[in-house]
Short mmCIF file of C-alpha atoms in Angstrom, two decimals:
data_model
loop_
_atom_site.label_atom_id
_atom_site.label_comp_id
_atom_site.label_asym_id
_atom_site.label_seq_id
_atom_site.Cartn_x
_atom_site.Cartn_y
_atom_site.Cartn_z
CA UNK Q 323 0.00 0.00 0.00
CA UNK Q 324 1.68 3.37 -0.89
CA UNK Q 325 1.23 6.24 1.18
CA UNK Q 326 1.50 10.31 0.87
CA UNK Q 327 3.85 10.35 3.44
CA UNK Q 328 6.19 7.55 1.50
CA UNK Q 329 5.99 9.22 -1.35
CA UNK Q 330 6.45 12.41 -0.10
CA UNK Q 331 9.92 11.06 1.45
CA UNK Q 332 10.56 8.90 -1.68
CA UNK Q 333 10.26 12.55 -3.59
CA UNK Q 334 12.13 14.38 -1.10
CA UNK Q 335 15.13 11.89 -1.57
CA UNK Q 336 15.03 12.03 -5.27
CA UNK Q 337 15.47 15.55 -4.87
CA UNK Q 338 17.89 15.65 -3.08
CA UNK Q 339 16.08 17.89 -0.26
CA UNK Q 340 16.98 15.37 2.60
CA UNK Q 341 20.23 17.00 4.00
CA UNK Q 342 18.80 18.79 7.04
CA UNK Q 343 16.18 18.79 8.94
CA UNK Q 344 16.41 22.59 8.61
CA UNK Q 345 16.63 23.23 4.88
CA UNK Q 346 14.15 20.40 4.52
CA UNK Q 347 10.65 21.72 3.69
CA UNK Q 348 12.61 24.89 2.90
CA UNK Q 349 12.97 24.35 -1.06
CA UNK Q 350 9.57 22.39 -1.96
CA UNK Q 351 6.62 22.56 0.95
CA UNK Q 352 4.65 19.39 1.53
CA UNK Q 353 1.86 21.05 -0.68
CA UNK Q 354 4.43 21.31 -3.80
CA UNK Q 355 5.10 17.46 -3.47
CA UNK Q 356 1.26 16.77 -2.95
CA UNK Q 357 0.44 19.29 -6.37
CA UNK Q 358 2.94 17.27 -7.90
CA UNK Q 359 2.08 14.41 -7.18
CA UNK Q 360 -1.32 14.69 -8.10
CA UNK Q 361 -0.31 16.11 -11.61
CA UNK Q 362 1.65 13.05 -11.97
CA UNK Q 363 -0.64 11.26 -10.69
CA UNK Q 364 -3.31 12.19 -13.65
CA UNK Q 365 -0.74 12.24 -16.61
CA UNK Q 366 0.42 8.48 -15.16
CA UNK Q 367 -3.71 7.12 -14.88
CA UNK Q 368 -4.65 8.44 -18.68
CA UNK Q 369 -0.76 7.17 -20.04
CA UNK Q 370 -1.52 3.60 -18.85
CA UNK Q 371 -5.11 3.66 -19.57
CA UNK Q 372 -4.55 4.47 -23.22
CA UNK Q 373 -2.14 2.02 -23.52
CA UNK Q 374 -5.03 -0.36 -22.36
CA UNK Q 375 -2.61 -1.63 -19.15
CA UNK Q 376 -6.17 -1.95 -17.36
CA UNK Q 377 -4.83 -4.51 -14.85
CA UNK Q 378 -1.87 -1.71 -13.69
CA UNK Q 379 -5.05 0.63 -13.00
CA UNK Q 380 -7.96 -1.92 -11.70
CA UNK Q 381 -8.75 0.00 -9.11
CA UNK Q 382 -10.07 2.75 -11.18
CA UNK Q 383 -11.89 0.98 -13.19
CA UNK Q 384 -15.81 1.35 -12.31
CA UNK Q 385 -19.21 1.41 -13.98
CA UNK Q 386 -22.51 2.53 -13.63
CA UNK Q 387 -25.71 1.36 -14.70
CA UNK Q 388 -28.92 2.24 -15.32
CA UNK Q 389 -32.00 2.96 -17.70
CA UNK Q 390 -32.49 6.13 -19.94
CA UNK Q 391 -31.07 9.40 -19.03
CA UNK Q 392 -28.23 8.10 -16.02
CA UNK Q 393 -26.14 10.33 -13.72
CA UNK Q 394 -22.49 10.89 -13.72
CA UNK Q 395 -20.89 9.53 -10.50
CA UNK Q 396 -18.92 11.86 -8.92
CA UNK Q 397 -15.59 10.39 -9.54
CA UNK Q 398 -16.44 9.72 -13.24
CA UNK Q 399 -12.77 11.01 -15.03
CA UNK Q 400 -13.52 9.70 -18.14
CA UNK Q 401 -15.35 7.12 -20.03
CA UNK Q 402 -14.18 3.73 -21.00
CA UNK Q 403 -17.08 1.37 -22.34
CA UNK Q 404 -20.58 0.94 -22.88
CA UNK Q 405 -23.00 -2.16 -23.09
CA UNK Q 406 -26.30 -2.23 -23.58
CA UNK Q 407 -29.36 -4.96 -22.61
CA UNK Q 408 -31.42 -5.60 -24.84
CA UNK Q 409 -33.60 -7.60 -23.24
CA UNK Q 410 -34.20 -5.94 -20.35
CA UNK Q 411 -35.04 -6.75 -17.34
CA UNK Q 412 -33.37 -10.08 -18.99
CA UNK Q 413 -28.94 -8.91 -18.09
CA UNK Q 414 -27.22 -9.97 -20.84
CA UNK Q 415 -25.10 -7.03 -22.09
CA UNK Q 416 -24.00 -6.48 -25.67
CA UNK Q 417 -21.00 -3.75 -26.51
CA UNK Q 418 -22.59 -0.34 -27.37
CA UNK Q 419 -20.86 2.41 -29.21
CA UNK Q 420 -19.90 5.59 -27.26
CA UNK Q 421 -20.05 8.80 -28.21
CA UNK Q 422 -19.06 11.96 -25.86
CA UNK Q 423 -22.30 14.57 -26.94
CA UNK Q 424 -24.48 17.58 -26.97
CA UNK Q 425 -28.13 17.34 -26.16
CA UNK Q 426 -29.43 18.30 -29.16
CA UNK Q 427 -27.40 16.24 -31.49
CA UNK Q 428 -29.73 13.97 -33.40
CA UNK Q 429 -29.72 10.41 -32.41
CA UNK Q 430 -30.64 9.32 -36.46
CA UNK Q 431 -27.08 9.89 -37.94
CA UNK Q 432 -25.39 7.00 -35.31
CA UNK Q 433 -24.32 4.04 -36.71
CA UNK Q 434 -24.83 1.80 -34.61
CA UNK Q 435 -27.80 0.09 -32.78
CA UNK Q 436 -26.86 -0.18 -29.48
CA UNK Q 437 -24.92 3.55 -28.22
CA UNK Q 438 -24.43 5.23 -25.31
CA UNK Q 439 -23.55 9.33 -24.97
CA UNK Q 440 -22.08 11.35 -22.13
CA UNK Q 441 -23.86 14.52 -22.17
CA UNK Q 442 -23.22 17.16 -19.88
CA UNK Q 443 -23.47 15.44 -16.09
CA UNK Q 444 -25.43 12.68 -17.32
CA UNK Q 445 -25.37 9.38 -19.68
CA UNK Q 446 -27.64 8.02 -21.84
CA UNK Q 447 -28.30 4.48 -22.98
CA UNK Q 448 -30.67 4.11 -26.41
CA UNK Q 449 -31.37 1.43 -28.46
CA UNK Q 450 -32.29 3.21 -31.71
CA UNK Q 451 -33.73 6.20 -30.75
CA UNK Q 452 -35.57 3.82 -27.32
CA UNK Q 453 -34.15 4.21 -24.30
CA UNK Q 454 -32.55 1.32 -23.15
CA UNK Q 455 -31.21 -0.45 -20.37
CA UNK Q 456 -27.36 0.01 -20.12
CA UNK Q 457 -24.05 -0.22 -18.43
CA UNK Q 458 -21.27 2.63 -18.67
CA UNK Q 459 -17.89 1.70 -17.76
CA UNK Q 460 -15.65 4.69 -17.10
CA UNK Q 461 -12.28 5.41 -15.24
CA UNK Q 462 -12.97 7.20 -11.63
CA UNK Q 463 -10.62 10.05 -10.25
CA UNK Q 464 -7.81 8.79 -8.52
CA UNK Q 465 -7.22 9.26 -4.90
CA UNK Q 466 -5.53 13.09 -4.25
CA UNK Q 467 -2.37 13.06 -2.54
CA UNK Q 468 -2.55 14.88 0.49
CA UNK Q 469 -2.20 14.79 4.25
CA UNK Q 470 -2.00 10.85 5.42
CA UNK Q 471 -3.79 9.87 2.43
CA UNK Q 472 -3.65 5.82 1.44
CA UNK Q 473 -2.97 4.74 -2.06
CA UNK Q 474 -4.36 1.30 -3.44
CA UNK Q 475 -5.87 1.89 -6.38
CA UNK Q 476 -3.48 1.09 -8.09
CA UNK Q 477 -0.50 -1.40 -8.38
CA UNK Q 478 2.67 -0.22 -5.98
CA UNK Q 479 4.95 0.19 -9.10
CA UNK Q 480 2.51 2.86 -10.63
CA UNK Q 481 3.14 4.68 -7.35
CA UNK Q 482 6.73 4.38 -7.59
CA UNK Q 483 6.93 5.20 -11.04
CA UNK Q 484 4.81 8.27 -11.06
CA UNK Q 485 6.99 9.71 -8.28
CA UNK Q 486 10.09 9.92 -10.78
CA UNK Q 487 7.41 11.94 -12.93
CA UNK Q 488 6.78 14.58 -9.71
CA UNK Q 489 10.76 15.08 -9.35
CA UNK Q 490 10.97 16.04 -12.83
CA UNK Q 491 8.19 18.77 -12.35
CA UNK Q 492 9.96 20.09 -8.86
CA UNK Q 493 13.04 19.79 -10.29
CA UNK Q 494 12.19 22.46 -12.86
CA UNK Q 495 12.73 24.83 -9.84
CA UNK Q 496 16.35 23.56 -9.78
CA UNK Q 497 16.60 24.43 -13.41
CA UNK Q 498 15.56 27.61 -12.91
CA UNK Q 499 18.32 28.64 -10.74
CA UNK Q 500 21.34 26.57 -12.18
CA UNK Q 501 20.28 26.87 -16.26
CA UNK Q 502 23.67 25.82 -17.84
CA UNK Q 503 24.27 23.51 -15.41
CA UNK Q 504 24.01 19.79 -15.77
CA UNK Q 505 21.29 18.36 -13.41
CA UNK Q 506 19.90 14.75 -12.96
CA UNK Q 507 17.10 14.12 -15.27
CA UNK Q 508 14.46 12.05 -13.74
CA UNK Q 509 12.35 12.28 -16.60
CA UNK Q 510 14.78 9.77 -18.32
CA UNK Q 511 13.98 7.49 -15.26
CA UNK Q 512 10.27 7.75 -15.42
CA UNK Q 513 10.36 7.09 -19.53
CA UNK Q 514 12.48 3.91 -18.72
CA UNK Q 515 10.14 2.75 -15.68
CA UNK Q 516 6.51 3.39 -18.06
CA UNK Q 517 8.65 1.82 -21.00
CA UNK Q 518 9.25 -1.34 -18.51
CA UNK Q 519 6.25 -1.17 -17.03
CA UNK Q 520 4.09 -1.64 -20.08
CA UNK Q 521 5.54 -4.58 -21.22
CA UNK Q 522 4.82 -6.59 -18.36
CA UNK Q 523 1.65 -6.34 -16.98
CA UNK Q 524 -0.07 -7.49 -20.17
CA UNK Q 525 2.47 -10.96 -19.50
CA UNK Q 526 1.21 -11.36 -16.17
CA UNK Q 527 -2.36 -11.19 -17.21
CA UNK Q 528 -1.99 -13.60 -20.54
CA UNK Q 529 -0.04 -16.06 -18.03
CA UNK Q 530 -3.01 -16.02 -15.32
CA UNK Q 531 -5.51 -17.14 -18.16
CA UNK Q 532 -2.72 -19.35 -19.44
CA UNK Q 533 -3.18 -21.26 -16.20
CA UNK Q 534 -6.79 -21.11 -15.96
CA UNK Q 535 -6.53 -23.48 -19.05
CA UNK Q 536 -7.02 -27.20 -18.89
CA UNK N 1055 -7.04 21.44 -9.60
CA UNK N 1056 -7.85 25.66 -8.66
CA UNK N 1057 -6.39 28.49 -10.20
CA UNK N 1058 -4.61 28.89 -6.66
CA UNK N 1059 -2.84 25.80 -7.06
CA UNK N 1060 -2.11 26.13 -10.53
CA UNK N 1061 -0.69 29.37 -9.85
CA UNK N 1062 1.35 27.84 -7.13
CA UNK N 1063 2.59 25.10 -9.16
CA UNK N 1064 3.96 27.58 -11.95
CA UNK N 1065 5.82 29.97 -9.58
CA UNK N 1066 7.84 26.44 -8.72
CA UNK N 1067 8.31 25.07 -12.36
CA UNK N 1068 9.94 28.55 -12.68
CA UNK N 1069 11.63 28.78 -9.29
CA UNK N 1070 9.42 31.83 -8.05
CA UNK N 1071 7.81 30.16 -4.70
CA UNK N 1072 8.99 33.16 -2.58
CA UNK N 1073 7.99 35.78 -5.12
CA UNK N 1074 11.24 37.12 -5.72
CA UNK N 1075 10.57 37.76 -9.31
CA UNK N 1076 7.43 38.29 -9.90
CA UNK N 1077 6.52 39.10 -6.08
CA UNK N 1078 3.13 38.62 -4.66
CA UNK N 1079 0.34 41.05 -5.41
CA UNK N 1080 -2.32 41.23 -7.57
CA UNK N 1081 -0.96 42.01 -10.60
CA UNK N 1082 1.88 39.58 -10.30
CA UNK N 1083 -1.18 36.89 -10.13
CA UNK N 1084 -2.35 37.94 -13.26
CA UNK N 1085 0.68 37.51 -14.87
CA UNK N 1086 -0.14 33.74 -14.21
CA UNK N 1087 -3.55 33.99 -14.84
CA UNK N 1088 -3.25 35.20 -18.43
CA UNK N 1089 -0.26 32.59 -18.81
CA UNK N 1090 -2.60 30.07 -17.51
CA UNK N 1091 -5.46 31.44 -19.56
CA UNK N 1092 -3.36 31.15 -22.95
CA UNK N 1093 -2.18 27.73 -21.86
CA UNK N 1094 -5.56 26.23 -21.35
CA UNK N 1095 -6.36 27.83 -25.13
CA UNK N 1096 -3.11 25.41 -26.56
CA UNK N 1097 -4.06 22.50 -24.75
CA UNK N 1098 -7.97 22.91 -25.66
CA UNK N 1099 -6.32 22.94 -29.55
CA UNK N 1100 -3.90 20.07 -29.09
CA UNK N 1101 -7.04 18.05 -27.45
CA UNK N 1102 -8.79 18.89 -30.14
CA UNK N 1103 -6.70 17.96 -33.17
CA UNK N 1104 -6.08 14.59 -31.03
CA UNK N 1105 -9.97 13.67 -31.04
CA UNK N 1106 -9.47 13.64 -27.21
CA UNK N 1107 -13.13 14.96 -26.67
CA UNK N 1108 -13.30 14.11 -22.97
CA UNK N 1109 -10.61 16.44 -21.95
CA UNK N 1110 -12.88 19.05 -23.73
CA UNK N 1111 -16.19 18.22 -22.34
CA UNK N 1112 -16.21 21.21 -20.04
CA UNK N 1113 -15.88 23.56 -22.91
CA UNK N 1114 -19.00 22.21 -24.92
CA UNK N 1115 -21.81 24.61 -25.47
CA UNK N 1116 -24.64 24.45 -26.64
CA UNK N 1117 -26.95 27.54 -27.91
CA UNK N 1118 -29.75 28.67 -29.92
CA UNK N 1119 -29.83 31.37 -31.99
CA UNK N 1120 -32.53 33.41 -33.61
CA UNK N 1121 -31.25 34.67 -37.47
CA UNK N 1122 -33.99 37.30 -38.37
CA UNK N 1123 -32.87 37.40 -41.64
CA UNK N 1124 -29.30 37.45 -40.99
CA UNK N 1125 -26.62 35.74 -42.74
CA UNK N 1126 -24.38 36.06 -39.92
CA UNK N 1127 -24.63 35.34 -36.60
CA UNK N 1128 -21.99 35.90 -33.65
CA UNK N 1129 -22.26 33.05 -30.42
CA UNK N 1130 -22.65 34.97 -27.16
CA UNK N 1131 -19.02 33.22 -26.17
CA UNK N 1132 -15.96 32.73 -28.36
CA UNK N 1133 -15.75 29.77 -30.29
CA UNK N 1134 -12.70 27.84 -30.65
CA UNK N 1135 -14.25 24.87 -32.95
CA UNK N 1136 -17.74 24.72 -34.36
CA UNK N 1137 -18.75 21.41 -34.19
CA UNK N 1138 -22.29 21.13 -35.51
CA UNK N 1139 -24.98 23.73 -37.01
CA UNK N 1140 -28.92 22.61 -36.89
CA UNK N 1141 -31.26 25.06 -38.96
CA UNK N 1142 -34.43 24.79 -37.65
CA UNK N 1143 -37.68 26.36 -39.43
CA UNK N 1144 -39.96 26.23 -36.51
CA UNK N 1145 -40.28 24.47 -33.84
CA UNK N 1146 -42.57 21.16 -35.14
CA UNK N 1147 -40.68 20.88 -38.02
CA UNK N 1148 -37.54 18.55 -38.93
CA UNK N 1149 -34.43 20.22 -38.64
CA UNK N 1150 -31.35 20.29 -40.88
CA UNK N 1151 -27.84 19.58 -40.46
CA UNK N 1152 -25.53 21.93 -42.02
CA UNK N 1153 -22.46 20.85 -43.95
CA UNK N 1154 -19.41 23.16 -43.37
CA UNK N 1155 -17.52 24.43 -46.24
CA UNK N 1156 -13.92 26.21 -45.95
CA UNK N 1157 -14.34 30.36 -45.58
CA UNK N 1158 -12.27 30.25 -49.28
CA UNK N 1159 -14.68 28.40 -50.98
CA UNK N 1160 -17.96 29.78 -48.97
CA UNK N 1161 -17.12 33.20 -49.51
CA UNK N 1162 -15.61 32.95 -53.38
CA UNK N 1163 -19.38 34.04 -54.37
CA UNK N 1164 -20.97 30.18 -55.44
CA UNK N 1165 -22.50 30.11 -51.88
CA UNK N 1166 -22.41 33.42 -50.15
CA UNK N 1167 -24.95 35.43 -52.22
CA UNK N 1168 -27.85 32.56 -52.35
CA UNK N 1169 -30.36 35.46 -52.60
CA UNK N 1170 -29.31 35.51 -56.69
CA UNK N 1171 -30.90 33.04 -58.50
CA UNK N 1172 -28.23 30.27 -59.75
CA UNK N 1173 -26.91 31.29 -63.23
CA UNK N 1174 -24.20 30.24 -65.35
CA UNK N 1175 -21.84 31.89 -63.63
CA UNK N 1176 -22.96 31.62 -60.57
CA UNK N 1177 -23.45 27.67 -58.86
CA UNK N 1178 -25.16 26.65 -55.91
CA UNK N 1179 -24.98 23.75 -54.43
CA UNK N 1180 -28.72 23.31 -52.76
CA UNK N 1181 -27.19 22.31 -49.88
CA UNK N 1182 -27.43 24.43 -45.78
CA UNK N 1183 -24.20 25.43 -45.70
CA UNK N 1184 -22.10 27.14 -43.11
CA UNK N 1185 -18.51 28.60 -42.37
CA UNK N 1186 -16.89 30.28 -39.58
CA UNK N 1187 -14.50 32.89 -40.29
CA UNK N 1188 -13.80 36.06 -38.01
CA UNK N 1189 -15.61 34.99 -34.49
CA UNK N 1190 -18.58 34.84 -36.47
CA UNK N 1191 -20.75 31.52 -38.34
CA UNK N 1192 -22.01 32.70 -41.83
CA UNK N 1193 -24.80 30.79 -43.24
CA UNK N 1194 -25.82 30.20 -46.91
CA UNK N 1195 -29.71 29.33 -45.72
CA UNK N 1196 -32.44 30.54 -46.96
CA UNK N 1197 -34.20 32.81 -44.71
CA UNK N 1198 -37.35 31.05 -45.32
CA UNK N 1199 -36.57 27.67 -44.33
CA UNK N 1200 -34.43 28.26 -41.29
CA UNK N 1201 -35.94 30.99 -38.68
CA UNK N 1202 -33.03 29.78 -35.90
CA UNK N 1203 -29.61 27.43 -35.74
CA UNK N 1204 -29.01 25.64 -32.83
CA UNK N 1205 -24.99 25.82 -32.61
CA UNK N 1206 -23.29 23.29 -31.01
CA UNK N 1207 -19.27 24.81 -29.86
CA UNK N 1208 -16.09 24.17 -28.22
CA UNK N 1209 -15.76 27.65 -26.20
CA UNK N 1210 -12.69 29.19 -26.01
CA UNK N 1211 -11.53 28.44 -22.30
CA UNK N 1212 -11.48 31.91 -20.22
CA UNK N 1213 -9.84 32.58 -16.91
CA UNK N 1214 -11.10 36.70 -16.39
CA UNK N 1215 -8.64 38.19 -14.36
CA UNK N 1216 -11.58 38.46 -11.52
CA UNK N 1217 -11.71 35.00 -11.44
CA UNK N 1218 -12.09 33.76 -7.83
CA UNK N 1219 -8.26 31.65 -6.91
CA UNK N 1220 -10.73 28.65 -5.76
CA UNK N 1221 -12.23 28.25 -9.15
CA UNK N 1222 -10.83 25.16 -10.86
CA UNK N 1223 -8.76 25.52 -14.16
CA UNK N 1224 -11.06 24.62 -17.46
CA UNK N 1225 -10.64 21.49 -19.23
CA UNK N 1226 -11.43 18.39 -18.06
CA UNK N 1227 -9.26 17.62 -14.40
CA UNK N 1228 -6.73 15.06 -15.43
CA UNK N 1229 -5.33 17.40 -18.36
CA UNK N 1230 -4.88 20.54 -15.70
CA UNK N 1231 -1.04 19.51 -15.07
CA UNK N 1232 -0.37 19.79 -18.86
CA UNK N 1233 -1.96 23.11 -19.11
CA UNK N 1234 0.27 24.09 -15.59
CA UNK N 1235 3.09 22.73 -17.35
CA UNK N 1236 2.60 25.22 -20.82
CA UNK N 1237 2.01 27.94 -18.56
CA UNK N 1238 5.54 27.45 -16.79
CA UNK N 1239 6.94 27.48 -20.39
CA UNK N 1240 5.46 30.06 -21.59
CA UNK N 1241 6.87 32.43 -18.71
CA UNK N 1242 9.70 30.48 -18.98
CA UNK N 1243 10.27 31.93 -22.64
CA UNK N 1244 9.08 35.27 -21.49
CA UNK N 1245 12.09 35.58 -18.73
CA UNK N 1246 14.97 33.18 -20.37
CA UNK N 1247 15.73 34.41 -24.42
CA UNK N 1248 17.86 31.98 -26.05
CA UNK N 1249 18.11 28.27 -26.40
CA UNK N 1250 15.91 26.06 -24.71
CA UNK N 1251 17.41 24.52 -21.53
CA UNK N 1252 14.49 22.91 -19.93
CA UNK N 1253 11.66 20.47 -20.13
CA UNK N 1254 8.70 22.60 -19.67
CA UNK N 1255 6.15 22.31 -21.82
CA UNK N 1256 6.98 18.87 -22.62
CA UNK N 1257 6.58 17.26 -18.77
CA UNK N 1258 3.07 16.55 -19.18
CA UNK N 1259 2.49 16.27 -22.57
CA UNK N 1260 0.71 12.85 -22.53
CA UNK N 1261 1.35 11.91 -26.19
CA UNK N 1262 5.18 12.62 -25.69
CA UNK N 1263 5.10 10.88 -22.17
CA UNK N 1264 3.36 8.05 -23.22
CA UNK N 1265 6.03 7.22 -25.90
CA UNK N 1266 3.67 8.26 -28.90
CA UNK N 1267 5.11 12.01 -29.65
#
């Protein structure tokens, strides 16, 4: 389980801002790292989720159902999927196109069948131009970083990753002040740990249905 | 994340947490602010040329308005993108998608003046047509089939200078750090002439992060 405060000291270490317990706090505040950390935080979430490494990201991954006209959840970040039952109150869900909308877009010019469209604070499920009974699958906001905040949402290397992402944003401040000088780059080190990172997990998860076979 | 934050974030991509350069009034705010403001504008683009709709969702408006006769009309807020234009006669009837047409061709005389009869030296195509050029959305229509368009927008994303510091940046949340991270750059440009010697404006920039730039 990763933590603020271990991440916060993982950061501070990176940085290099461990040396004294006086100048510590001095440079970056614990409300830089937690900005930081947040903004990596984000940038890490929609990287991996793009690069469909759901299993990295599980525990974002939720999904809300309903018939009609459906509200947002309040952590909705963005959407992922849509099904739709047909045969309601029958569950047996079919994949639905999604489309991101304006109310008064017609519903005639969709392709397909079976859609869904996030309008506004709301989605909507529609068979044609019925509405339908449906199931949106979306990615929720993550966690903030703050305070004694707990982390578990995700898989531990995520966390450790996206920390090498918030040095490279604090460390801008060190650019700022030394701008000819040569200064670690932990950008380089989060490129190499996403680069790693995304060839794994999708291993791990062929190998666990691997072994679910006879 | 709020425009306090993001503000806060910027003065330490740029080393300015104890407002040495800048300082800490007011005005020195809005120095941010309109960085911040013209940052959110280049990410809303780059979204938008990606077909990353979500990030823009915030921006999406929606609004109806009445032509009397004009062939012009003007949105009540900046546009960045027109995305679709419904002429509607009335409101029973069936409405009509228009099909957009570049300004150079709308406004090279085949579809502008649809008040003179087609000729042989003048075409029209028959079809509701509409441009945007200027701020404005110019509209072939006749005036007798479409009394109203329903115009359906990607606002350009505004952060007034009176903007409360609470209020949260536009755009959707998880693209706020990229539009922090322009910001920095572009105050980074402002203060450093010369070769580029950092990584701002390319820290957050999910395509390049994500190994696709």
């Amino acid at each position: 389980m990763a933590t603020a405060a271990d991440m916060r000291d993982k950061l501070r270490r990176l940085l290099d801002d461990q040396t004294s317990s006086y100048s510590q706090g001095q440079f970056w505040t614990d409300a830089h790292l937690d900005l930081a950390l947040d903004m990596a935080q984000f940038a890490v979430v929609k990287i991996l989720f793009d690069k469909k490494q759901w299993t990295l990201i599980d525990g974002l991954l939720k999904s809300v159902s309903g018939t009609g006209v459906v509200a947002l959840p309040a952590d909705y970040m963005f959407a992922n999927s849509a099904e739709i039952s047909p045969n309601y109150p029958t569950i047996f869900y079919r994949r639905a196109a999604l489309y991101i909308g304006y109310p008064s877009e017609s519903w005639d010019w969709q392709s397909s069948k079976y859609f869904a469209r996030v309008i506004g604070a709301n989605v909507e499920f529609r068979i044609g131009g019925l509405a339908a009974d449906g199931r949106l699958h979306y990615v929720k906001r993550p966690v903030a970083v703050s305070g004694g905040s707990t982390h578990t949402e995700m898989r531990e290397s995520v966390y450790d990753t996206m920390v090498y992402l918030a040095a490279s944003i604090l460390q801008q401040k060190d650019f700022g002040g030394t701008r000819d000088m040569p200064v670690p780059r932990h950008i380089a080190n989060f490129r190499d740990m996403m680069k790693r990172m995304s060839s794994e997990p999708g291993g791990v998860f062929i190998r666990m249905n691997q072994s679910a076979q006879p | 994340m709020t425009l306090a934050q993001a503000i806060s974030m910027v003065r330490v991509m740029l080393d300015e947490p104890r407002f040495e350069y800048h300082g800490s009034s007011t005005a020195a705010n809005d120095v941010f602010i309109r960085a911040l403001e013209d940052a959110a504008e280049f990410c809303a683009r780059t979204y938008w040329y990606r077909g990353e709709k979500e990030a823009l969702r915030p921006l999406e408006t929606e609004e109806l308005l009445v032509l009397a006769g004009d062939k012009s009309v003007t949105p009540s807020t900046p546009y960045l993108f027109v995305e679709t234009v419904i002429g509607m006669p009335d409101d029973t009837s069936p409405t009509y998608y228009a099909r957009y047409v570049p300004p150079e061709k709308f406004f090279s005389g085949e579809r502008w003046n649809i008040g003179n009869a087609p000729s042989a030296t003048r075409r029209y195509s028959g079809a509701f047509e509409y441009t945007t050029y200027g701020g404005k959305i110019y509209l072939n229509h006749p005036t007798s089939f479409v009394a109203s368009i329903r115009v359906l927008y990607v606002a350009v994303p505004s952060i007034p200078l009176a903007t409360p510091l609470g209020n949260q940046l536009p755009l959707a949340e998880y693209v706020h750090g990229a539009i922090v991270d322009k910001a920095a750059e572009i105050l980074y440009r402002k203060e450093v002439p010369g070769g580029r010697r950092s990584d701002l404006g390319s820290l957050l920039d999910l395509s390049v992060l994500g190994g696709e730039g």
